[in-house]
């Protein structure tokens, strides 16, 4: 039977609405509905598509994450090669580029469009009849990988375009896939936490992500996109500037920092401005791209070898500097990780003054033989945090000696240790103030409980003033509202906002709670795996080492960390307090079932089923069966010839169910 017209219309309307909200959220960054409202729309659509699978189309917002992992990406040949750009770092070279343009065009009547040069991964998107059909990497410029399933997970990229002009239904769009600096840092933090290898910079993270064979994993990564090229064979677009504005109209994300320049001096001005502003941007750029605006003139200019003569990459000057290493100090991270930090003679580097740089770990220092007093090279790569990359050995002062890693935590003085096979040292004191704060910050972070208003500064303040000592304390913070309001920088409204977002965190699903606990090596992905195998915290708590280790993706390091975590009575106490506070310690699917959270006791014999079958029915619907009556029991099921449990239940006022009532309860659901 064909689906009713009303359903078809409803589905299409939902899709349109979701598309519009995706656009507002991911492209314009101006959402107008809450996450909950959005999720509701999405659930409604998923539900309808489940009922009418024949109505699922590839451009439905539900189809962003789909398909099975691929073994190898198919090869795509680019009809128009994806050229690279000639580039330079000097004004002289840009002027030379401009002279050549003028001499070939034989006129000074031309314009340039200046854009930022995003430091990401170039991709090409093909739309046919308005639908995204193919997404490919640049590869060697002539052939790339077909990564359509991965591309579709990027929510700012439209799966469907609805141009007013029919000539724009078949187009190719090129642009850059990238990861924002703050997302990159968070990603690496999570990877460090779960013992995964860190990405070097946001570009590598984006490139590594697009190469993943499983689109589901890609969907979890914070990929973004900027479109900077449009080819529409049937349309008559005349300039690059116009094509950018068309891309915008088609709802692609187009970067706002674009300038139409009349001459090369304006180009140089744009470049030098961004040279100093680049650190203010939320993403990495490594220069600007200058393009001749008119397509006709682009054609006249043509291309040489691998790069066009109408475009030029004007890069920012190198971000290396030489300076003196004054000291090496240890920093204590969120889970007690000890990181050595270089304290430098301040040096100006790519728009900011740098006085600290990362030294990663003991081995890194040893490998480069970095010593206090050395003259070192500091680099600011794509990865925001400057790092010491080498030592100028000729400038080493006499009488220095190799750096000896301290034995004590700089925050609390406790011993530090380096587990076998790991690069990091850890502070062994669980109550180390740095760790106490770190655990709370982690709990409040976006990937975990997402408590807005509970950032690093607030946590430090609340811990130092002894309002909180652990994450469970957050849930009784409301009792101290009057005192909080009096604190410096706080007021009625901000306190209320904080308490509200703490309250909201109780709605976060089980796996995020488990992630939030901050068990070493348990990143969000592993938390998800654990929670789907161990449906509630008691199961997880009681899981044996061997059973854990036999789980997909879980090796000895993680299994050991879990067992160690749950064998510490402080942690059990903490979990019990969180349970009491009402956090979710049960898998969503179970928690949503009709009988979840309900405990039943059986007495006497049932006619239609055995006790075992009754138990199965209850558990299937998410309920639990207890063997004796207590005040925690929700229902007593009373069969033939009941025992003393009936009297006890009556005394405690526990609701009774006869067999018919019980059957009704499990049938309806
Ligand atoms: S235009 C022929 N515009 O730079 C024109 N490229 O070396 C080719 N890139 O692989 C590209 N930002 O990944 C263009 N605003 C921008 C860009 C940009 C970054 C990258 C792109 C390409 C490389 C060219």
PDB file of N, CA, C and O and ligand atoms in Angstrom, residues 83-85 115-118 122 138 176 228 289 291 308 310, ligand 1:
ATOM      1  N   UNK A  83      44.011  22.221  -9.043  1.00  0.00           N
ATOM      2  CA  UNK A  83      45.374  22.743  -9.089  1.00  0.00           C
ATOM      3  C   UNK A  83      45.828  23.241  -7.717  1.00  0.00           C
ATOM      4  O   UNK A  83      45.014  23.533  -6.857  1.00  0.00           O
ATOM      5  N   UNK A  84      47.136  23.331  -7.590  1.00  0.00           N
ATOM      6  CA  UNK A  84      47.638  23.962  -6.366  1.00  0.00           C
ATOM      7  C   UNK A  84      48.003  25.395  -6.729  1.00  0.00           C
ATOM      8  O   UNK A  84      47.863  25.813  -7.868  1.00  0.00           O
ATOM      9  N   UNK A  85      48.471  26.143  -5.775  1.00  0.00           N
ATOM     10  CA  UNK A  85      48.748  27.559  -6.025  1.00  0.00           C
ATOM     11  C   UNK A  85      50.233  27.831  -5.902  1.00  0.00           C
ATOM     12  O   UNK A  85      50.897  27.265  -5.032  1.00  0.00           O
ATOM     13  N   UNK A 115      41.032  36.267  -0.261  1.00  0.00           N
ATOM     14  CA  UNK A 115      40.368  35.393   0.711  1.00  0.00           C
ATOM     15  C   UNK A 115      41.395  34.886   1.700  1.00  0.00           C
ATOM     16  O   UNK A 115      42.599  34.990   1.455  1.00  0.00           O
ATOM     17  N   UNK A 116      40.926  34.308   2.769  1.00  0.00           N
ATOM     18  CA  UNK A 116      41.861  33.681   3.709  1.00  0.00           C
ATOM     19  C   UNK A 116      42.268  32.328   3.143  1.00  0.00           C
ATOM     20  O   UNK A 116      41.489  31.685   2.431  1.00  0.00           O
ATOM     21  N   UNK A 117      43.462  31.910   3.462  1.00  0.00           N
ATOM     22  CA  UNK A 117      43.900  30.575   3.035  1.00  0.00           C
ATOM     23  C   UNK A 117      43.749  29.633   4.226  1.00  0.00           C
ATOM     24  O   UNK A 117      44.545  29.672   5.173  1.00  0.00           O
ATOM     25  N   UNK A 118      42.721  28.851   4.175  1.00  0.00           N
ATOM     26  CA  UNK A 118      42.410  27.960   5.301  1.00  0.00           C
ATOM     27  C   UNK A 118      43.372  26.794   5.332  1.00  0.00           C
ATOM     28  O   UNK A 118      43.679  26.213   4.297  1.00  0.00           O
ATOM     29  N   UNK A 122      41.498  20.209   1.123  1.00  0.00           N
ATOM     30  CA  UNK A 122      40.650  20.620   0.000  1.00  0.00           C
ATOM     31  C   UNK A 122      39.769  19.453  -0.450  1.00  0.00           C
ATOM     32  O   UNK A 122      40.243  18.320  -0.560  1.00  0.00           O
ATOM     33  N   UNK A 138      41.325  15.977  -2.824  1.00  0.00           N
ATOM     34  CA  UNK A 138      42.100  16.509  -3.931  1.00  0.00           C
ATOM     35  C   UNK A 138      43.050  15.448  -4.498  1.00  0.00           C
ATOM     36  O   UNK A 138      43.259  15.383  -5.701  1.00  0.00           O
ATOM     37  N   UNK A 176      37.270  23.939   1.672  1.00  0.00           N
ATOM     38  CA  UNK A 176      38.217  23.388   2.629  1.00  0.00           C
ATOM     39  C   UNK A 176      37.477  22.781   3.815  1.00  0.00           C
ATOM     40  O   UNK A 176      36.597  23.422   4.391  1.00  0.00           O
ATOM     41  N   UNK A 228      34.845  27.807  -1.450  1.00  0.00           N
ATOM     42  CA  UNK A 228      35.530  28.934  -2.088  1.00  0.00           C
ATOM     43  C   UNK A 228      35.593  28.831  -3.614  1.00  0.00           C
ATOM     44  O   UNK A 228      36.337  29.555  -4.255  1.00  0.00           O
ATOM     45  N   UNK A 289      44.675  33.982  -0.123  1.00  0.00           N
ATOM     46  CA  UNK A 289      44.673  33.578  -1.526  1.00  0.00           C
ATOM     47  C   UNK A 289      44.166  34.771  -2.328  1.00  0.00           C
ATOM     48  O   UNK A 289      43.163  35.385  -1.966  1.00  0.00           O
ATOM     49  N   UNK A 291      42.868  36.057  -6.000  1.00  0.00           N
ATOM     50  CA  UNK A 291      42.342  35.511  -7.259  1.00  0.00           C
ATOM     51  C   UNK A 291      41.891  36.648  -8.164  1.00  0.00           C
ATOM     52  O   UNK A 291      41.241  37.583  -7.705  1.00  0.00           O
ATOM     53  N   UNK A 308      47.412  27.743 -11.520  1.00  0.00           N
ATOM     54  CA  UNK A 308      46.861  28.753 -12.431  1.00  0.00           C
ATOM     55  C   UNK A 308      47.665  30.053 -12.332  1.00  0.00           C
ATOM     56  O   UNK A 308      48.278  30.312 -11.307  1.00  0.00           O
ATOM     57  N   UNK A 310      46.160  32.894 -12.573  1.00  0.00           N
ATOM     58  CA  UNK A 310      45.238  33.938 -12.100  1.00  0.00           C
ATOM     59  C   UNK A 310      45.077  33.926 -10.570  1.00  0.00           C
ATOM     60  O   UNK A 310      44.311  34.693 -10.013  1.00  0.00           O
TER      61      UNK A 310
HETATM   62  S1  LIG B   1      41.414  28.241  -4.364  1.00  0.00           S
HETATM   63  C1  LIG B   1      43.173  27.205  -8.327  1.00  0.00           C
HETATM   64  N1  LIG B   1      40.898  29.343  -2.045  1.00  0.00           N
HETATM   65  O1  LIG B   1      45.144  25.993  -0.873  1.00  0.00           O
HETATM   66  C2  LIG B   1      42.521  27.599  -7.076  1.00  0.00           C
HETATM   67  N2  LIG B   1      42.342  27.469  -2.091  1.00  0.00           N
HETATM   68  O2  LIG B   1      47.529  25.379  -2.886  1.00  0.00           O
HETATM   69  C3  LIG B   1      42.685  26.580  -6.041  1.00  0.00           C
HETATM   70  N3  LIG B   1      43.127  26.734   0.118  1.00  0.00           N
HETATM   71  O3  LIG B   1      44.671  22.778  -2.029  1.00  0.00           O
HETATM   72  C4  LIG B   1      42.166  26.724  -4.748  1.00  0.00           C
HETATM   73  N4  LIG B   1      42.072  28.276   1.279  1.00  0.00           N
HETATM   74  O4  LIG B   1      43.377  23.399  -0.005  1.00  0.00           O
HETATM   75  C5  LIG B   1      41.561  28.357  -2.679  1.00  0.00           C
HETATM   76  N5  LIG B   1      40.337  30.406  -0.040  1.00  0.00           N
HETATM   77  C6  LIG B   1      40.975  29.429  -0.694  1.00  0.00           C
HETATM   78  C7  LIG B   1      41.777  28.494  -0.012  1.00  0.00           C
HETATM   79  C8  LIG B   1      42.451  27.506  -0.752  1.00  0.00           C
HETATM   80  C9  LIG B   1      42.865  27.221   1.342  1.00  0.00           C
HETATM   81  C10 LIG B   1      44.036  25.596  -0.154  1.00  0.00           C
HETATM   82  C11 LIG B   1      43.417  24.478  -0.907  1.00  0.00           C
HETATM   83  C12 LIG B   1      44.364  24.131  -2.007  1.00  0.00           C
HETATM   84  C13 LIG B   1      45.572  24.926  -1.667  1.00  0.00           C
HETATM   85  C14 LIG B   1      46.167  25.486  -2.911  1.00  0.00           C
END
